[in-house]
Amino acid sequence: MFCYQCEQTRKGIACTEKGVCAKTPEVAALQDLLLYAARGLAHAARTKGDIAAAGVAGEALFLTVTNVNFDAEDIARRIRAVAALRDSLLADKAGAPDAALFAPAAETAGLAAQGEAIGIASRRSRFGADRAGLQELLTYGLKGVAAYAHHARELGRSDAEADAFILEGLDALNDPAPTVDGLFALAMRCGEVSVKVLALLDAANTGAFGHPEPTPVRMGAVKGKAILVSGHDLPDLEALLEQTAGTGINVYTHGEMLPAHGYPGLKKYPHLAGHYGGAWMLQREEFAAFPGAIVITTNCLMEPQPAYRGRLFTRSLVSWPGIAHLPERDFSAAIAAAQAAPGFAADDPAPRTHIAGFGHDAVLGVADAVIEAVSRGEIKRFLLVGGCDGAMAGRNYFTEIAEQAPKDWMILTLGCGKFRVTGLDLGSVAGLPRLLDMGQCNDSFSAVKVALALAEAFGTDVNGLPLSLVISWYEQKAVCVLLALLSLGVKGIRLGPRLPAFISPAVLKVLVERFGIKPIGASAADDLRAIQALGA
Ligand code: FSO
Ligand code: SF4
């Protein structure tokens, strides 16, 4: 096993035994083989000129994102299905890469052995750390593109360019002699496609549920039966709200589902009662304490604990062996589990309130006021503190930088990294709330759109704005968003709590030279001083 795709990788180098995320060596090898099979499928599909296979290839990519699927038998079944589709498309085997030719072993153990042989470790010894790391940078960017495309597809939207690039990027990983320059260029193109796919998802979400509106969210329970929904999939939440209407069950959001409260098409359900808990890594304690059923629609799933295994349900690509999986949007099993559980005995006596729903439409709705406030010097800077949260030490930095930022700085946040700042009372600036929650990591397009609109209004580019980004990263969708920002030419991003292990020193040097990427500093105060010096 060799996996270094997420921030919490062991010792900041790689997980070589059981993953910190609880991924076993068997599952790690099967995931590697699934991606290998997807590379073969991409070659076959491109040779045939059939981009419809991008949906299946994209599912393979999304499934291997950190904290999505831990189910060896599910992954083994998918490897065989991907290889069968590949074979049905591959008319001409002459010159085809190995990934398009291998025959999946009959048994799961045999598949794991095949996966072990073609994993990252073998490519590191073939290509060296720079090229193998760049292959992974591209792969993780593709995982994010595939995840966002998957969400859009669930709402009936797709983009031919994104689909074609998923296949092109995977097929490029079949190159027996990749170059640093070629891989770097592909990673940058992946960033351009990421911007497009984020825009596609934004159109899909707002088309289906309306534009998010600033909405006070009750951060606490009300008396009664309850279902908790985590992950990012809004249509899952909508279906659950439909199916629980009139049952007396209250539905709560968890983790990245918090921004759902801002959408007119979701907040119209009166039994969308509030938000429960914080970011994903707190789920073991929070799910154990939650007195109802729990549905996980996407990452981030942690090893289920005995206290709640029997009332936990996974959806879509998420799977854990022995945990009930709902293959379709039929939530009757979760509803029955909620009815059987005790529910909340009383209202939370002192719930906090969080304002969700500052998507690009709401923010640009007050753009004139913001522009005037900047011109008058009432707003001096925008600080984006967001990304994904995680369990590793060093993440208090993100709370501290928001807390210690000058009062005339506006703080923007998104992703589950928001839970580092949502509890802070940051007050207001120029008559506007100082903290604007722009949504899920899936809504990064909102931040891009607002930044581009402000740049246009001030007659500058994004780097000419008084805007600083401090981004927390954890898994591969964050890599995709980072590539999107780089493709837009955004410079000087601070990234933490530590830099990706898959970026080799030589590649990091290029990123520093071209984009000024830097690790977060030793303290929030140091970084604030450095950012203030920029504006002086
Ligand atoms: Fe977080 Fe998990 Fe949204 Fe990620 S819940 S860490 S970048 O999956 O997707 O921000
Ligand atoms: Fe380790 Fe992260 Fe890979 Fe899990 S996904 S095995 S924690 S590097």
XYZ file of C-alpha atoms and ligand atoms in Angstrom:
554
model
C 0.000 0.000 0.000
C 1.195 3.479 -0.833
C -1.282 6.343 -0.597
C -0.460 10.016 -0.145
C -3.516 11.599 -1.660
C -4.834 13.459 1.387
C -3.479 15.894 3.938
C -3.622 13.488 6.862
C -1.308 10.971 5.210
C 0.972 9.315 7.755
C 3.911 11.479 8.881
C 3.181 13.796 5.953
C 4.783 11.185 3.662
C 2.405 8.314 2.839
C 0.133 5.696 4.367
C 1.896 2.407 3.781
C -0.072 0.290 6.222
C -3.687 0.870 7.154
C -4.621 4.448 6.190
C -5.232 7.127 8.788
C -8.684 7.256 7.128
C -9.105 3.510 7.935
C -8.561 2.396 4.317
C -7.094 -1.102 4.368
C -4.227 -2.192 2.118
C -6.715 -4.410 0.254
C -9.106 -1.522 -0.407
C -6.191 0.769 -1.344
C -4.980 -1.767 -3.927
C -8.494 -2.276 -5.280
C -8.962 1.483 -5.619
C -5.667 1.672 -7.516
C -6.855 -1.092 -9.836
C -10.212 0.610 -10.353
C -8.410 3.760 -11.476
C -6.164 1.637 -13.694
C -9.245 0.044 -15.254
C -10.699 3.536 -15.748
C -7.503 4.501 -17.600
C -8.039 1.525 -19.897
C -11.680 2.497 -20.373
C -10.637 6.062 -21.194
C -8.258 4.783 -23.885
C -10.949 2.539 -25.376
C -13.595 5.281 -25.282
C -11.317 7.853 -26.892
C -10.238 5.392 -29.594
C -13.887 4.778 -30.384
C -14.833 8.461 -30.050
C -17.429 7.655 -27.378
C -17.481 10.147 -24.494
C -20.520 8.582 -22.815
C -18.049 6.377 -20.891
C -16.931 9.506 -18.982
C -19.800 8.951 -16.540
C -18.513 5.490 -15.569
C -14.878 6.643 -15.523
C -15.907 9.634 -13.428
C -17.624 7.388 -10.885
C -14.380 5.413 -10.535
C -12.525 8.662 -9.861
C -15.066 10.015 -7.360
C -15.303 6.688 -5.550
C -11.567 6.745 -4.819
C -11.654 10.194 -3.187
C -10.710 10.026 0.503
C -13.508 8.860 2.817
C -15.973 7.726 0.136
C -15.846 3.960 -0.342
C -14.227 1.342 1.896
C -16.078 -1.675 0.517
C -13.759 -4.204 -1.169
C -16.556 -6.236 -2.759
C -18.272 -3.141 -4.149
C -14.990 -1.934 -5.661
C -14.210 -5.406 -7.060
C -17.605 -5.511 -8.767
C -16.962 -2.076 -10.263
C -13.504 -3.097 -11.561
C -15.106 -5.947 -13.483
C -17.874 -3.690 -14.816
C -15.386 -1.032 -15.974
C -13.203 -3.665 -17.665
C -16.257 -5.200 -19.368
C -17.318 -1.798 -20.718
C -13.723 -1.172 -21.824
C -13.674 -4.479 -23.711
C -16.981 -3.715 -25.397
C -15.533 -0.441 -26.727
C -12.026 -1.607 -27.632
C -12.239 -2.905 -31.167
C -8.528 -2.642 -31.932
C -6.109 -3.926 -29.308
C -3.000 -3.164 -31.345
C -0.862 -0.606 -29.541
C -3.315 -0.350 -26.639
C -1.775 0.370 -23.223
C -1.601 -2.312 -20.535
C -4.480 -0.690 -18.668
C -6.704 -1.415 -21.646
C -5.606 -5.035 -21.921
C -5.363 -6.535 -18.438
C -7.886 -9.196 -17.507
C -9.350 -8.746 -14.007
C -8.665 -11.672 -11.673
C -11.646 -13.812 -10.736
C -11.287 -13.375 -6.974
C -11.097 -10.175 -4.932
C -7.727 -11.204 -3.462
C -6.377 -11.622 -7.011
C -7.659 -8.162 -7.959
C -5.941 -6.687 -4.892
C -2.662 -8.333 -5.976
C -3.085 -6.843 -9.447
C -3.729 -3.432 -7.872
C -0.688 -3.679 -5.643
C 1.509 -4.306 -8.709
C 0.373 -1.172 -10.600
C 0.043 1.276 -7.673
C 1.744 4.580 -7.006
C 4.849 2.891 -5.579
C 5.541 1.138 -8.881
C 5.155 4.381 -10.817
C 7.401 6.229 -8.369
C 10.146 3.714 -9.024
C 9.568 3.885 -12.798
C 9.169 7.632 -13.226
C 10.676 9.191 -10.097
C 8.996 11.409 -7.504
C 8.530 14.465 -9.763
C 6.676 12.767 -12.591
C 4.766 10.351 -10.364
C 3.754 13.285 -8.143
C 2.569 15.271 -11.154
C 0.601 12.237 -12.344
C -1.070 12.218 -8.944
C -1.674 15.994 -9.068
C -3.501 15.421 -12.362
C -5.326 12.358 -10.994
C -6.546 14.227 -7.903
C -7.619 17.204 -9.996
C -9.556 14.759 -12.174
C -11.140 13.227 -9.069
C -12.474 16.652 -8.140
C -13.684 17.364 -11.686
C -15.401 13.969 -11.723
C -17.022 14.591 -8.321
C -18.439 17.949 -9.372
C -19.513 16.557 -12.764
C -21.212 13.672 -10.944
C -23.216 16.080 -8.774
C -24.241 18.071 -11.851
C -25.160 14.855 -13.691
C -27.426 13.898 -10.779
C -29.348 17.069 -11.626
C -29.448 16.279 -15.338
C -26.551 18.505 -16.444
C -23.368 17.525 -18.182
C -20.629 19.254 -20.122
C -19.028 17.635 -23.141
C -15.709 19.423 -22.597
C -15.455 18.221 -18.994
C -16.386 14.677 -20.000
C -13.844 14.693 -22.824
C -11.162 15.971 -20.450
C -11.882 13.284 -17.846
C -11.147 10.722 -20.558
C -8.174 12.627 -21.983
C -6.605 13.089 -18.556
C -7.030 9.436 -17.624
C -5.696 8.316 -20.994
C -2.668 10.608 -20.573
C -1.802 8.577 -17.472
C -1.233 5.631 -19.834
C 1.731 7.434 -21.405
C 4.768 5.147 -20.936
C 7.158 8.131 -21.088
C 5.447 11.132 -19.474
C 7.348 14.413 -19.210
C 7.312 16.946 -16.398
C 6.278 19.723 -18.793
C 3.520 17.656 -20.381
C 2.060 16.626 -17.036
C 2.279 20.165 -15.689
C 0.414 21.492 -18.728
C -2.279 18.860 -18.259
C -2.661 19.806 -14.594
C -3.139 23.447 -15.593
C -5.713 22.430 -18.203
C -7.404 20.404 -15.492
C -7.705 23.689 -13.575
C -9.396 25.364 -16.548
C -11.852 22.477 -16.834
C -12.414 22.662 -13.074
C -13.630 26.255 -13.411
C -16.087 25.134 -16.096
C -17.356 22.162 -14.145
C -17.798 24.264 -11.002
C -19.846 26.714 -13.093
C -21.859 23.768 -14.431
C -22.595 22.532 -10.918
C -23.531 26.035 -9.806
C -26.013 26.245 -12.697
C -27.359 22.783 -11.837
C -27.874 23.595 -8.143
C -29.345 27.051 -8.649
C -31.451 25.783 -11.571
C -32.948 23.068 -9.393
C -33.240 24.847 -6.044
C -33.002 28.594 -6.783
C -30.258 31.008 -5.777
C -29.185 30.713 -2.125
C -30.505 33.541 0.058
C -29.040 34.683 3.383
C -30.924 32.501 5.852
C -30.607 32.126 9.623
C -29.995 28.472 10.475
C -30.822 27.031 13.865
C -27.657 25.282 15.086
C -29.414 22.951 17.477
C -32.151 20.399 17.931
C -35.890 20.590 18.370
C -37.930 17.974 20.226
C -38.962 14.988 18.131
C -37.835 12.193 15.804
C -34.880 13.033 13.644
C -32.797 12.200 10.564
C -29.333 13.672 9.992
C -28.038 14.140 6.439
C -24.337 14.611 5.748
C -22.266 15.011 2.586
C -22.870 17.259 -0.406
C -25.744 15.773 -2.440
C -28.637 18.256 -2.519
C -31.078 16.068 -4.539
C -30.715 13.371 -1.874
C -31.737 15.903 0.758
C -34.661 17.062 -1.371
C -35.930 13.489 -1.821
C -35.613 12.827 1.891
C -37.505 16.026 2.717
C -40.271 14.970 0.326
C -40.472 11.483 1.812
C -40.482 12.696 5.438
C -43.103 15.419 4.898
C -46.015 14.798 7.264
C -44.256 12.004 9.190
C -43.342 14.214 12.151
C -39.641 13.523 11.545
C -37.333 16.539 11.559
C -34.446 16.603 9.112
C -31.109 18.101 10.142
C -28.078 18.925 8.056
C -24.591 17.856 9.097
C -21.162 18.948 7.850
C -21.144 20.122 4.239
C -24.955 19.946 4.008
C -25.274 23.157 6.069
C -25.525 25.483 3.021
C -28.677 23.619 1.895
C -30.634 25.883 4.250
C -30.064 28.842 1.932
C -31.775 27.348 -1.142
C -35.422 28.407 -1.637
C -36.235 24.949 -3.032
C -35.001 23.262 0.167
C -35.701 25.763 2.941
C -39.391 25.742 1.964
C -39.731 22.440 3.858
C -40.684 23.367 7.435
C -39.256 20.129 8.814
C -35.746 21.064 7.612
C -35.295 21.878 11.271
C -31.710 22.994 11.626
C -28.067 21.989 11.587
C -26.477 19.528 13.974
C -22.759 19.210 14.643
C -19.587 20.478 13.039
C -17.226 19.285 10.338
C -16.868 15.672 9.189
C -14.074 14.617 11.543
C -16.317 15.115 14.586
C -18.852 12.582 13.301
C -18.004 9.669 15.592
C -19.043 11.564 18.718
C -21.820 13.512 17.012
C -23.450 10.514 15.295
C -23.268 8.503 18.530
C -25.106 11.313 20.350
C -27.673 11.882 17.580
C -30.915 10.104 18.561
C -32.095 9.234 15.062
C -31.121 7.875 11.625
C -28.074 9.186 9.735
C -27.633 9.334 5.948
C -24.215 9.913 4.362
C -24.605 11.092 0.780
C -20.920 11.643 -0.143
C -17.602 11.952 1.632
C -16.467 12.266 4.333
C -17.312 8.917 5.992
C -15.245 7.702 8.954
C -15.158 4.184 10.382
C -18.689 3.643 11.746
C -18.862 3.046 15.487
C -21.040 0.403 17.186
C -23.158 3.130 18.831
C -24.723 4.098 15.494
C -23.862 1.405 12.910
C -27.446 0.102 12.891
C -28.958 3.507 12.113
C -26.391 4.648 9.553
C -27.168 4.563 5.801
C -24.899 5.258 2.840
C -25.937 6.563 -0.567
C -24.592 6.606 -4.095
C -20.828 5.936 -4.262
C -20.372 5.840 -0.489
C -20.058 2.383 1.030
C -18.749 0.644 4.124
C -18.993 -3.138 4.488
C -21.929 -4.134 6.656
C -23.539 -0.681 6.636
C -26.975 -0.440 4.977
C -26.673 1.073 1.507
C -29.541 2.829 -0.263
C -28.940 2.342 -3.985
C -31.824 4.607 -5.034
C -33.441 7.671 -3.475
C -35.842 5.531 -1.476
C -35.295 6.512 2.153
C -37.956 4.270 3.732
C -35.335 2.234 5.637
C -33.826 5.415 7.129
C -37.298 6.738 7.960
C -38.138 3.462 9.752
C -34.869 3.661 11.695
C -35.665 7.247 12.708
C -39.130 6.196 13.895
C -37.575 3.386 15.960
C -34.976 5.691 17.550
C -35.899 7.904 20.521
C -35.501 11.293 18.839
C -34.744 14.458 20.780
C -36.543 14.612 24.140
C -36.504 18.411 24.256
C -35.567 21.494 22.312
C -31.968 22.643 22.545
C -32.358 25.404 25.156
C -29.813 27.805 23.665
C -29.240 27.144 19.980
C -26.792 29.347 18.090
C -27.779 30.883 14.778
C -25.616 30.811 11.674
C -26.388 32.776 8.517
C -26.006 30.587 5.436
C -26.713 31.436 1.828
C -24.209 34.058 0.663
C -23.835 32.608 -2.819
C -22.673 34.795 -5.684
C -26.194 36.005 -6.420
C -26.726 37.289 -2.865
C -23.245 38.827 -2.628
C -23.389 40.471 -6.043
C -26.835 41.758 -5.060
C -25.047 44.028 -2.575
C -22.019 44.581 -4.824
C -22.668 48.324 -5.133
C -22.616 48.720 -1.357
C -19.450 46.617 -1.132
C -17.705 48.595 -3.892
C -18.618 51.889 -2.257
C -17.437 50.643 1.133
C -14.100 49.613 -0.405
C -13.781 52.976 -2.155
C -14.514 54.824 1.109
C -11.933 52.662 2.883
C -14.508 51.078 5.192
C -13.678 47.619 3.862
C -9.900 47.330 3.534
C -9.526 43.710 2.498
C -11.321 40.442 1.762
C -9.895 37.369 3.435
C -11.071 33.993 2.178
C -10.657 31.453 4.965
C -12.021 28.175 3.718
C -11.481 24.810 2.106
C -11.741 21.525 3.900
C -11.373 20.812 7.555
C -9.500 17.911 9.104
C -8.370 16.349 12.323
C -4.669 17.101 12.179
C -3.030 19.632 14.489
C -2.368 23.118 13.147
C -5.897 23.881 11.966
C -6.559 26.357 14.802
C -4.617 28.735 12.579
C -7.730 29.166 10.438
C -9.835 30.204 13.448
C -7.135 32.513 14.708
C -6.571 34.306 11.421
C -10.296 35.098 11.103
C -10.491 36.085 14.759
C -7.424 38.330 14.678
C -8.012 39.925 11.275
C -8.567 43.691 11.393
C -12.210 44.637 11.876
C -12.354 46.342 8.488
C -11.595 43.093 6.689
C -14.491 41.058 5.356
C -14.146 37.303 5.861
C -15.425 34.942 3.180
C -15.695 31.239 3.845
C -16.767 28.024 2.132
C -16.254 24.270 2.367
C -16.276 22.356 5.635
C -13.307 24.545 6.641
C -16.055 27.042 7.552
C -16.583 25.233 10.846
C -13.318 26.775 12.031
C -14.970 30.210 11.835
C -18.749 29.729 12.078
C -18.760 29.920 15.894
C -17.040 33.331 15.902
C -18.980 36.530 16.407
C -17.269 38.672 13.791
C -19.819 41.477 13.805
C -20.445 43.671 10.776
C -18.529 45.973 8.482
C -20.022 48.800 6.423
C -23.489 47.622 7.457
C -22.872 44.119 6.109
C -22.120 40.931 8.043
C -18.341 40.526 8.299
C -18.549 36.766 7.780
C -20.087 35.616 4.522
C -20.659 31.860 4.200
C -20.573 31.162 0.467
C -21.515 27.488 0.720
C -19.976 24.068 0.211
C -16.572 23.424 -1.313
C -18.784 22.514 -4.300
C -19.769 26.205 -4.419
C -16.234 27.521 -4.932
C -17.514 28.991 -8.191
C -19.344 31.599 -6.097
C -16.063 32.922 -4.736
C -14.549 32.929 -8.239
C -17.543 34.761 -9.682
C -17.555 37.404 -6.940
C -13.788 37.941 -7.225
C -13.984 38.347 -11.011
C -16.922 40.780 -10.705
C -15.094 42.894 -8.113
C -11.946 42.894 -10.244
C -13.958 44.153 -13.197
C -15.629 46.841 -11.108
C -12.250 48.087 -9.874
C -10.646 47.832 -13.311
C -8.016 45.341 -12.192
C -7.425 41.597 -12.180
C -7.958 39.181 -9.288
C -4.413 39.760 -8.037
C -5.005 43.511 -8.055
C -7.856 43.181 -5.548
C -7.365 43.568 -1.805
C -8.072 39.835 -1.529
C -6.049 37.178 0.296
C -6.731 33.461 0.315
C -5.810 31.143 3.143
C -6.992 27.703 2.178
C -7.196 24.592 4.298
C -7.000 21.408 2.296
C -7.767 17.828 3.128
C -8.877 15.756 0.166
C -8.754 15.782 -3.602
C -11.661 18.096 -4.410
C -9.550 20.780 -2.758
C -6.763 19.948 -5.242
C -9.234 20.494 -8.084
C -10.312 23.866 -6.641
C -6.673 24.861 -6.164
C -5.913 24.037 -9.811
C -8.994 26.076 -10.790
C -7.645 29.093 -8.886
C -4.190 28.679 -10.428
C -5.680 28.454 -13.914
C -7.339 31.835 -13.240
C -3.897 33.230 -12.415
C -4.564 33.699 -8.684
C -1.243 34.250 -6.932
C -0.025 34.180 -3.344
C -2.402 31.541 -1.975
C -1.507 30.344 1.521
C -2.132 26.610 1.890
C -2.218 24.517 5.044
C -2.026 22.994 7.478
C 0.791 21.392 5.464
C 1.667 21.092 1.814
C 0.667 18.003 -0.203
C 3.031 15.059 0.172
C 2.676 14.182 -3.516
C 4.174 17.514 -4.611
C 7.890 16.902 -4.923
C 10.359 19.676 -3.995
C 11.115 20.339 -7.679
C 7.434 20.704 -8.578
C 6.837 22.867 -5.507
C 9.618 25.154 -6.672
C 7.784 25.679 -9.969
C 4.487 26.358 -8.156
C 6.203 28.882 -5.900
C 7.909 30.620 -8.811
C 4.845 30.773 -11.035
C 2.060 31.255 -8.509
C 3.670 32.337 -5.250
C 1.966 29.479 -3.390
C 3.152 29.370 0.192
C 2.516 27.245 3.239
C 0.626 28.954 6.055
C 3.047 30.620 8.445
C 4.083 29.641 11.940
C 1.266 31.725 13.367
C -1.839 33.538 12.182
C -0.414 36.789 13.589
C 2.727 36.448 11.415
C 0.652 35.898 8.291
C -1.699 38.772 9.110
C 1.305 41.073 9.434
C 2.640 39.864 6.082
C -0.756 40.346 4.397
C -1.154 43.818 5.932
C 2.264 44.770 4.600
C 0.967 43.947 1.093
C -1.784 46.521 1.423
C 0.444 49.195 2.927
Fe -15.141 18.782 3.453
Fe -14.969 16.105 3.184
Fe -16.432 19.560 1.006
Fe -14.212 17.583 1.142
S -16.695 17.240 3.982
S -13.438 17.533 3.193
S -12.941 19.078 0.113
O -15.146 15.962 1.381
O -15.704 18.092 0.169
O -15.246 20.329 2.265
Fe -3.774 7.825 4.043
Fe -5.280 9.822 3.121
Fe -4.674 7.756 1.575
Fe -6.388 7.480 3.593
S -6.664 8.719 1.728
S -4.748 6.057 3.041
S -5.438 8.818 5.137
S -3.243 9.250 2.395
